[in-house]
PDB file of C-alpha atoms in Angstrom:
ATOM      1  CA  MET A  16      35.079  53.053  43.433  1.00  0.00           C
ATOM      2  CA  ILE A  17      34.180  55.634  40.821  1.00  0.00           C
ATOM      3  CA  ASP A  18      30.743  55.856  39.279  1.00  0.00           C
ATOM      4  CA  LEU A  19      31.198  53.211  36.610  1.00  0.00           C
ATOM      5  CA  THR A  20      28.294  54.535  34.566  1.00  0.00           C
ATOM      6  CA  ALA A  21      30.271  57.751  34.048  1.00  0.00           C
ATOM      7  CA  PHE A  22      32.286  56.128  31.248  1.00  0.00           C
ATOM      8  CA  VAL A  23      29.746  56.828  28.534  1.00  0.00           C
ATOM      9  CA  PRO A  24      31.336  57.860  25.219  1.00  0.00           C
ATOM     10  CA  GLU A  25      29.328  59.921  22.779  1.00  0.00           C
ATOM     11  CA  SER A  26      28.604  56.925  20.551  1.00  0.00           C
ATOM     12  CA  GLU A  27      28.158  54.048  22.993  1.00  0.00           C
ATOM     13  CA  GLU A  28      27.544  53.123  26.604  1.00  0.00           C
ATOM     14  CA  LEU A  29      30.505  51.654  28.461  1.00  0.00           C
ATOM     15  CA  ILE A  30      29.606  49.829  31.674  1.00  0.00           C
ATOM     16  CA  LEU A  31      32.279  48.299  33.892  1.00  0.00           C
ATOM     17  CA  LEU A  32      31.997  45.205  36.056  1.00  0.00           C
ATOM     18  CA  GLN A  33      33.133  46.164  39.550  1.00  0.00           C
ATOM     19  CA  SER A  34      34.257  42.648  40.528  1.00  0.00           C
ATOM     20  CA  LYS A  35      37.035  42.822  37.912  1.00  0.00           C
ATOM     21  CA  CYS A  36      38.719  45.531  39.999  1.00  0.00           C
ATOM     22  CA  HIS A  37      39.005  43.530  43.220  1.00  0.00           C
ATOM     23  CA  VAL A  38      41.585  41.011  44.416  1.00  0.00           C
ATOM     24  CA  PRO A  39      39.972  37.550  44.004  1.00  0.00           C
ATOM     25  CA  PRO A  40      38.740  35.886  47.206  1.00  0.00           C
ATOM     26  CA  PRO A  41      40.879  33.109  48.677  1.00  0.00           C
ATOM     27  CA  ALA A  42      40.378  29.514  47.595  1.00  0.00           C
ATOM     28  CA  PRO A  43      39.363  27.281  50.526  1.00  0.00           C
ATOM     29  CA  ASP A  44      42.427  25.069  49.995  1.00  0.00           C
ATOM     30  CA  VAL A  45      44.980  27.801  49.249  1.00  0.00           C
ATOM     31  CA  LEU A  46      48.492  27.024  50.451  1.00  0.00           C
ATOM     32  CA  ALA A  47      50.864  29.737  51.651  1.00  0.00           C
ATOM     33  CA  ARG A  48      53.894  29.509  49.359  1.00  0.00           C
ATOM     34  CA  GLU A  49      56.600  31.359  51.243  1.00  0.00           C
ATOM     35  CA  ARG A  50      59.230  30.179  48.765  1.00  0.00           C
ATOM     36  CA  LEU A  51      57.597  32.362  46.114  1.00  0.00           C
ATOM     37  CA  TYR A  52      56.162  34.986  48.447  1.00  0.00           C
ATOM     38  CA  SER A  53      59.700  35.907  49.521  1.00  0.00           C
ATOM     39  CA  GLN A  54      60.613  36.621  45.889  1.00  0.00           C
ATOM     40  CA  LEU A  55      57.501  38.737  45.342  1.00  0.00           C
ATOM     41  CA  ASP A  56      58.338  40.746  48.466  1.00  0.00           C
ATOM     42  CA  GLY A  57      60.997  42.641  46.528  1.00  0.00           C
ATOM     43  CA  TRP A  58      58.377  44.436  44.422  1.00  0.00           C
ATOM     44  CA  PRO A  59      59.102  47.981  45.720  1.00  0.00           C
ATOM     45  CA  SER A  60      62.608  47.837  44.215  1.00  0.00           C
ATOM     46  CA  ARG A  61      61.587  46.830  40.700  1.00  0.00           C
ATOM     47  CA  ARG A  62      59.415  48.142  37.894  1.00  0.00           C
ATOM     48  CA  LEU A  63      57.872  44.839  36.799  1.00  0.00           C
ATOM     49  CA  THR A  64      57.095  41.367  38.083  1.00  0.00           C
ATOM     50  CA  PHE A  65      55.888  39.002  35.352  1.00  0.00           C
ATOM     51  CA  ILE A  66      54.384  35.626  36.267  1.00  0.00           C
ATOM     52  CA  GLN A  67      53.925  33.245  33.337  1.00  0.00           C
ATOM     53  CA  GLY A  68      52.381  29.828  33.784  1.00  0.00           C
ATOM     54  CA  ALA A  69      50.256  27.232  32.063  1.00  0.00           C
ATOM     55  CA  PRO A  70      46.577  26.952  33.055  1.00  0.00           C
ATOM     56  CA  GLY A  71      46.020  25.500  36.497  1.00  0.00           C
ATOM     57  CA  PHE A  72      49.429  26.353  37.945  1.00  0.00           C
ATOM     58  CA  GLY A  73      47.945  28.841  40.418  1.00  0.00           C
ATOM     59  CA  LYS A  74      49.142  32.223  39.146  1.00  0.00           C
ATOM     60  CA  THR A  75      46.143  34.190  40.377  1.00  0.00           C
ATOM     61  CA  MET A  76      45.928  32.404  43.720  1.00  0.00           C
ATOM     62  CA  LEU A  77      49.671  32.867  44.222  1.00  0.00           C
ATOM     63  CA  ALA A  78      49.371  36.637  43.764  1.00  0.00           C
ATOM     64  CA  ALA A  79      46.148  36.932  45.764  1.00  0.00           C
ATOM     65  CA  GLY A  80      47.504  34.779  48.587  1.00  0.00           C
ATOM     66  CA  TRP A  81      50.700  36.788  48.730  1.00  0.00           C
ATOM     67  CA  LEU A  82      48.798  40.088  48.884  1.00  0.00           C
ATOM     68  CA  ARG A  83      46.559  38.851  51.685  1.00  0.00           C
ATOM     69  CA  SER A  84      49.520  37.537  53.678  1.00  0.00           C
ATOM     70  CA  ARG A  85      51.368  40.858  53.338  1.00  0.00           C
ATOM     71  CA  ARG A  86      48.624  43.258  54.362  1.00  0.00           C
ATOM     72  CA  GLU A  87      50.585  44.600  57.312  1.00  0.00           C
ATOM     73  CA  ALA A  88      53.712  45.117  55.197  1.00  0.00           C
ATOM     74  CA  PHE A  89      51.732  47.051  52.576  1.00  0.00           C
ATOM     75  CA  ALA A  90      50.063  49.135  55.278  1.00  0.00           C
ATOM     76  CA  ALA A  91      53.455  50.001  56.780  1.00  0.00           C
ATOM     77  CA  LEU A  92      54.510  51.391  53.391  1.00  0.00           C
ATOM     78  CA  SER A  93      51.151  53.154  52.870  1.00  0.00           C
ATOM     79  CA  ALA A  94      51.159  51.110  49.658  1.00  0.00           C
ATOM     80  CA  GLU A  95      48.056  50.729  47.501  1.00  0.00           C
ATOM     81  CA  VAL A  96      47.111  47.695  45.391  1.00  0.00           C
ATOM     82  CA  SER A  97      45.069  48.121  42.204  1.00  0.00           C
ATOM     83  CA  TRP A  98      43.867  44.895  40.564  1.00  0.00           C
ATOM     84  CA  VAL A  99      42.313  44.336  37.114  1.00  0.00           C
ATOM     85  CA  SER A 100      41.096  40.902  35.956  1.00  0.00           C
ATOM     86  CA  LEU A 101      41.205  40.986  32.162  1.00  0.00           C
ATOM     87  CA  ASP A 102      39.200  39.113  29.523  1.00  0.00           C
ATOM     88  CA  GLN A 103      38.949  39.138  25.735  1.00  0.00           C
ATOM     89  CA  GLN A 104      36.538  42.074  25.654  1.00  0.00           C
ATOM     90  CA  ASP A 105      39.203  44.249  27.260  1.00  0.00           C
ATOM     91  CA  ASN A 106      41.123  44.341  23.968  1.00  0.00           C
ATOM     92  CA  ASP A 107      39.300  47.594  23.313  1.00  0.00           C
ATOM     93  CA  PRO A 108      41.795  50.313  24.385  1.00  0.00           C
ATOM     94  CA  ARG A 109      39.062  52.531  25.815  1.00  0.00           C
ATOM     95  CA  LEU A 110      37.628  49.697  27.912  1.00  0.00           C
ATOM     96  CA  PHE A 111      41.097  48.611  29.047  1.00  0.00           C
ATOM     97  CA  LEU A 112      41.964  52.116  30.214  1.00  0.00           C
ATOM     98  CA  ALA A 113      38.563  52.500  31.853  1.00  0.00           C
ATOM     99  CA  TYR A 114      39.193  49.407  33.972  1.00  0.00           C
ATOM    100  CA  VAL A 115      42.721  50.520  34.839  1.00  0.00           C
ATOM    101  CA  ALA A 116      41.374  53.935  35.833  1.00  0.00           C
ATOM    102  CA  ALA A 117      38.616  52.350  37.937  1.00  0.00           C
ATOM    103  CA  ALA A 118      41.172  50.197  39.739  1.00  0.00           C
ATOM    104  CA  LEU A 119      43.400  53.230  40.371  1.00  0.00           C
ATOM    105  CA  GLN A 120      40.587  55.453  41.659  1.00  0.00           C
ATOM    106  CA  PRO A 121      41.332  54.994  45.390  1.00  0.00           C
ATOM    107  CA  ALA A 122      44.972  55.948  44.826  1.00  0.00           C
ATOM    108  CA  ALA A 123      44.517  58.856  42.395  1.00  0.00           C
ATOM    109  CA  PRO A 124      40.895  60.051  42.453  1.00  0.00           C
ATOM    110  CA  ALA A 125      41.493  63.489  40.908  1.00  0.00           C
ATOM    111  CA  ALA A 126      43.444  62.008  38.008  1.00  0.00           C
ATOM    112  CA  VAL A 127      40.756  59.400  37.382  1.00  0.00           C
ATOM    113  CA  THR A 128      38.097  62.099  37.231  1.00  0.00           C
ATOM    114  CA  ALA A 129      40.090  63.846  34.499  1.00  0.00           C
ATOM    115  CA  VAL A 130      40.573  60.559  32.636  1.00  0.00           C
ATOM    116  CA  GLU A 131      36.807  59.984  32.767  1.00  0.00           C
ATOM    117  CA  GLN A 132      36.303  63.113  30.701  1.00  0.00           C
ATOM    118  CA  ASN A 133      38.923  61.989  28.193  1.00  0.00           C
ATOM    119  CA  LEU A 134      37.417  58.518  27.776  1.00  0.00           C
ATOM    120  CA  ARG A 135      33.941  59.923  27.170  1.00  0.00           C
ATOM    121  CA  ARG A 136      35.088  61.525  23.933  1.00  0.00           C
ATOM    122  CA  ALA A 137      34.364  59.677  20.700  1.00  0.00           C
ATOM    123  CA  GLN A 138      38.066  60.013  19.776  1.00  0.00           C
ATOM    124  CA  PHE A 139      39.830  59.757  23.099  1.00  0.00           C
ATOM    125  CA  ASP A 140      43.550  60.501  23.448  1.00  0.00           C
ATOM    126  CA  GLN A 141      45.287  57.418  24.878  1.00  0.00           C
ATOM    127  CA  ARG A 142      48.597  59.171  25.552  1.00  0.00           C
ATOM    128  CA  ARG A 143      46.838  62.031  27.337  1.00  0.00           C
ATOM    129  CA  ALA A 144      44.811  59.616  29.492  1.00  0.00           C
ATOM    130  CA  LEU A 145      47.966  57.707  30.465  1.00  0.00           C
ATOM    131  CA  THR A 146      49.852  60.905  31.214  1.00  0.00           C
ATOM    132  CA  ILE A 147      47.090  62.098  33.540  1.00  0.00           C
ATOM    133  CA  LEU A 148      47.055  58.766  35.369  1.00  0.00           C
ATOM    134  CA  LEU A 149      50.837  58.574  35.735  1.00  0.00           C
ATOM    135  CA  ASN A 150      51.043  62.153  36.994  1.00  0.00           C
ATOM    136  CA  GLY A 151      48.317  61.407  39.524  1.00  0.00           C
ATOM    137  CA  ILE A 152      50.192  58.332  40.763  1.00  0.00           C
ATOM    138  CA  ALA A 153      53.441  60.286  40.970  1.00  0.00           C
ATOM    139  CA  SER A 154      51.832  63.000  43.077  1.00  0.00           C
ATOM    140  CA  ARG A 155      50.616  60.361  45.511  1.00  0.00           C
ATOM    141  CA  GLY A 156      54.209  59.538  46.444  1.00  0.00           C
ATOM    142  CA  ALA A 157      53.585  56.234  48.259  1.00  0.00           C
ATOM    143  CA  PRO A 158      54.153  52.934  46.406  1.00  0.00           C
ATOM    144  CA  LEU A 159      51.411  51.573  44.181  1.00  0.00           C
ATOM    145  CA  LEU A 160      51.200  48.050  42.744  1.00  0.00           C
ATOM    146  CA  LEU A 161      49.056  47.631  39.623  1.00  0.00           C
ATOM    147  CA  VAL A 162      48.129  43.989  38.955  1.00  0.00           C
ATOM    148  CA  LEU A 163      47.024  42.946  35.447  1.00  0.00           C
ATOM    149  CA  ASP A 164      45.666  39.398  35.665  1.00  0.00           C
ATOM    150  CA  ASP A 165      45.041  37.088  32.674  1.00  0.00           C
ATOM    151  CA  TYR A 166      47.048  39.353  30.383  1.00  0.00           C
ATOM    152  CA  GLN A 167      47.114  36.582  27.736  1.00  0.00           C
ATOM    153  CA  HIS A 168      43.690  37.845  26.622  1.00  0.00           C
ATOM    154  CA  ILE A 169      45.243  41.109  25.429  1.00  0.00           C
ATOM    155  CA  THR A 170      46.263  40.982  21.764  1.00  0.00           C
ATOM    156  CA  ASN A 171      45.685  44.605  20.762  1.00  0.00           C
ATOM    157  CA  GLU A 172      49.035  46.196  19.883  1.00  0.00           C
ATOM    158  CA  ARG A 173      47.779  49.585  20.987  1.00  0.00           C
ATOM    159  CA  ILE A 174      47.260  48.257  24.513  1.00  0.00           C
ATOM    160  CA  HIS A 175      50.650  46.529  24.546  1.00  0.00           C
ATOM    161  CA  HIS A 176      52.281  49.824  23.606  1.00  0.00           C
ATOM    162  CA  ALA A 177      50.313  51.576  26.365  1.00  0.00           C
ATOM    163  CA  VAL A 178      51.623  49.103  28.946  1.00  0.00           C
ATOM    164  CA  ARG A 179      55.141  49.470  27.556  1.00  0.00           C
ATOM    165  CA  TRP A 180      54.842  53.256  27.873  1.00  0.00           C
ATOM    166  CA  ILE A 181      53.710  52.850  31.487  1.00  0.00           C
ATOM    167  CA  LEU A 182      56.795  50.743  32.187  1.00  0.00           C
ATOM    168  CA  GLU A 183      59.118  53.203  30.485  1.00  0.00           C
ATOM    169  CA  GLN A 184      57.588  56.499  31.635  1.00  0.00           C
ATOM    170  CA  GLY A 185      55.814  55.624  34.875  1.00  0.00           C
ATOM    171  CA  PRO A 186      56.894  57.263  38.148  1.00  0.00           C
ATOM    172  CA  ALA A 187      59.273  55.463  40.495  1.00  0.00           C
ATOM    173  CA  ASN A 188      56.465  54.643  42.934  1.00  0.00           C
ATOM    174  CA  LEU A 189      54.471  52.668  40.322  1.00  0.00           C
ATOM    175  CA  HIS A 190      55.098  48.936  39.971  1.00  0.00           C
ATOM    176  CA  LEU A 191      53.395  46.396  37.700  1.00  0.00           C
ATOM    177  CA  LEU A 192      52.586  42.754  38.385  1.00  0.00           C
ATOM    178  CA  ILE A 193      51.446  40.967  35.212  1.00  0.00           C
ATOM    179  CA  LEU A 194      49.988  37.444  35.272  1.00  0.00           C
ATOM    180  CA  SER A 195      49.698  35.563  31.993  1.00  0.00           C
ATOM    181  CA  ARG A 196      49.525  32.103  30.464  1.00  0.00           C
ATOM    182  CA  GLN A 197      51.996  33.331  27.849  1.00  0.00           C
ATOM    183  CA  GLY A 198      55.328  35.082  27.956  1.00  0.00           C
ATOM    184  CA  PRO A 199      55.654  38.848  27.453  1.00  0.00           C
ATOM    185  CA  PRO A 200      54.441  39.817  23.943  1.00  0.00           C
ATOM    186  CA  PRO A 201      57.093  41.289  21.616  1.00  0.00           C
ATOM    187  CA  ALA A 202      55.255  44.612  21.530  1.00  0.00           C
ATOM    188  CA  LEU A 203      56.153  45.165  25.163  1.00  0.00           C
ATOM    189  CA  GLY A 204      59.789  45.282  24.096  1.00  0.00           C
ATOM    190  CA  SER A 205      62.837  43.925  25.869  1.00  0.00           C
ATOM    191  CA  PHE A 206      62.699  43.963  29.642  1.00  0.00           C
ATOM    192  CA  GLY A 207      66.437  43.586  29.935  1.00  0.00           C
ATOM    193  CA  THR A 208      66.892  47.252  30.799  1.00  0.00           C
ATOM    194  CA  LEU A 209      64.317  47.256  33.593  1.00  0.00           C
ATOM    195  CA  ALA A 210      65.911  47.437  37.025  1.00  0.00           C
ATOM    196  CA  GLY A 211      65.149  44.532  39.311  1.00  0.00           C
ATOM    197  CA  LEU A 212      62.885  42.685  36.869  1.00  0.00           C
ATOM    198  CA  LEU A 213      61.466  39.421  38.259  1.00  0.00           C
ATOM    199  CA  LEU A 214      60.210  36.724  35.897  1.00  0.00           C
ATOM    200  CA  LEU A 215      58.529  33.611  37.312  1.00  0.00           C
ATOM    201  CA  ASP A 216      57.498  30.800  34.952  1.00  0.00           C
ATOM    202  CA  THR A 217      55.815  27.402  35.057  1.00  0.00           C
ATOM    203  CA  GLU A 218      58.900  25.731  36.499  1.00  0.00           C
ATOM    204  CA  ASP A 219      58.951  28.218  39.372  1.00  0.00           C
ATOM    205  CA  LEU A 220      55.235  27.646  39.992  1.00  0.00           C
ATOM    206  CA  ARG A 221      55.510  23.853  40.230  1.00  0.00           C
ATOM    207  CA  PHE A 222      54.953  22.566  43.756  1.00  0.00           C
ATOM    208  CA  HIS A 223      58.116  21.222  45.348  1.00  0.00           C
ATOM    209  CA  GLN A 224      58.038  17.976  47.320  1.00  0.00           C
ATOM    210  CA  ASP A 225      57.581  19.709  50.673  1.00  0.00           C
ATOM    211  CA  GLU A 226      54.781  21.887  49.282  1.00  0.00           C
ATOM    212  CA  ILE A 227      53.031  18.826  47.890  1.00  0.00           C
ATOM    213  CA  GLY A 228      53.253  17.184  51.310  1.00  0.00           C
ATOM    214  CA  ARG A 229      51.824  20.224  53.102  1.00  0.00           C
ATOM    215  CA  PHE A 230      49.077  20.692  50.531  1.00  0.00           C
ATOM    216  CA  VAL A 231      47.959  17.052  50.584  1.00  0.00           C
ATOM    217  CA  GLU A 232      47.967  16.995  54.376  1.00  0.00           C
ATOM    218  CA  GLN A 233      45.936  20.201  54.433  1.00  0.00           C
ATOM    219  CA  LEU A 234      43.529  18.774  51.860  1.00  0.00           C
ATOM    220  CA  LEU A 235      43.171  15.162  53.001  1.00  0.00           C
ATOM    221  CA  GLY A 236      45.008  14.644  56.253  1.00  0.00           C
ATOM    222  CA  ARG A 237      47.887  12.215  56.629  1.00  0.00           C
ATOM    223  CA  VAL A 238      48.877   9.978  53.713  1.00  0.00           C
ATOM    224  CA  SER A 239      51.615   7.400  53.441  1.00  0.00           C
ATOM    225  CA  ASP A 240      55.032   8.237  51.985  1.00  0.00           C
ATOM    226  CA  ARG A 241      54.280   5.867  49.097  1.00  0.00           C
ATOM    227  CA  GLU A 242      51.020   7.649  48.273  1.00  0.00           C
ATOM    228  CA  LEU A 243      52.664  11.035  48.558  1.00  0.00           C
ATOM    229  CA  ALA A 244      55.417   9.993  46.132  1.00  0.00           C
ATOM    230  CA  GLU A 245      52.765   8.676  43.754  1.00  0.00           C
ATOM    231  CA  LEU A 246      50.843  11.947  43.874  1.00  0.00           C
ATOM    232  CA  ALA A 247      54.020  13.928  43.240  1.00  0.00           C
ATOM    233  CA  ALA A 248      54.858  11.782  40.217  1.00  0.00           C
ATOM    234  CA  LEU A 249      51.346  11.921  38.787  1.00  0.00           C
ATOM    235  CA  SER A 250      50.917  15.670  39.186  1.00  0.00           C
ATOM    236  CA  GLY A 251      54.400  16.843  38.211  1.00  0.00           C
ATOM    237  CA  GLY A 252      53.913  19.720  40.640  1.00  0.00           C
ATOM    238  CA  TRP A 253      50.807  20.902  38.775  1.00  0.00           C
ATOM    239  CA  ILE A 254      48.400  22.090  41.457  1.00  0.00           C
ATOM    240  CA  THR A 255      45.213  21.281  39.535  1.00  0.00           C
ATOM    241  CA  GLY A 256      46.520  17.807  38.666  1.00  0.00           C
ATOM    242  CA  LEU A 257      47.511  17.288  42.284  1.00  0.00           C
ATOM    243  CA  LYS A 258      43.973  18.040  43.455  1.00  0.00           C
ATOM    244  CA  LEU A 259      42.460  15.649  40.918  1.00  0.00           C
ATOM    245  CA  ALA A 260      44.882  12.875  41.812  1.00  0.00           C
ATOM    246  CA  ALA A 261      44.553  13.375  45.567  1.00  0.00           C
ATOM    247  CA  PHE A 262      40.790  12.920  45.605  1.00  0.00           C
ATOM    248  CA  GLN A 263      41.112   9.593  43.813  1.00  0.00           C
ATOM    249  CA  LEU A 264      43.063   8.028  46.674  1.00  0.00           C
ATOM    250  CA  PRO A 265      41.066   5.321  48.496  1.00  0.00           C
ATOM    251  CA  HIS A 266      39.773   6.581  51.852  1.00  0.00           C
ATOM    252  CA  ASP A 267      39.410   4.490  55.009  1.00  0.00           C
ATOM    253  CA  ALA A 268      36.638   6.405  56.807  1.00  0.00           C
ATOM    254  CA  ASP A 269      37.016   4.433  60.041  1.00  0.00           C
ATOM    255  CA  ALA A 270      40.770   4.964  60.247  1.00  0.00           C
ATOM    256  CA  GLY A 271      40.559   8.536  59.034  1.00  0.00           C
ATOM    257  CA  THR A 272      43.404   7.910  56.587  1.00  0.00           C
ATOM    258  CA  TYR A 273      43.836   7.521  52.856  1.00  0.00           C
TER     259      TYR A 273
END
């Protein structure tokens, strides 16, 4: 990780939170979702994977679980993963690029050092900073996956255009995975021309019947078919709703069943 205190523009101090540049830790009850993992596995052949889902449908845990389960596959490709967890404060273009640069530091350290100098200027050049980063990624050669989580917080058109430029001008070894509660903003343009684009939405994220069964058994142990059907109906495949409903089942402590 770069020295985060290095991003100090002439007019203000810019301090980055290191935890925003790490893949989130696993949830204790995370369920491996091979149905979706197998679709995400095609990332090296496409420019963008966009996962859109309502709150509580497990977008972040899906991506984090997939990355953890595919460590050996990424290592075989010498592939790097750069993760940025976004929030509303990241609507500042300088701060957004600083976090992206910090996440990319292990993959393109020389380029990030040059971007540092650019971001420290009172009037930084966004296009120049992006060009330096993209050239640094291109020179690396091996695949790189940049994950932008909670992208719904980004409303600044300047940042949307920066991401669009990355998609249009980025090297072939750079791939984006965007997670958002909302669909792609219009400023990102049409993705119809992007080769191998994958879009997953709320319907894709809903737990299927077999996933509900495995999750409930993992969470609570064995339940009856009637109770399982009731949980499926109540939750509608919504993982957060499923958890809430599951813990309200009556529990027979002596029998060890619900």
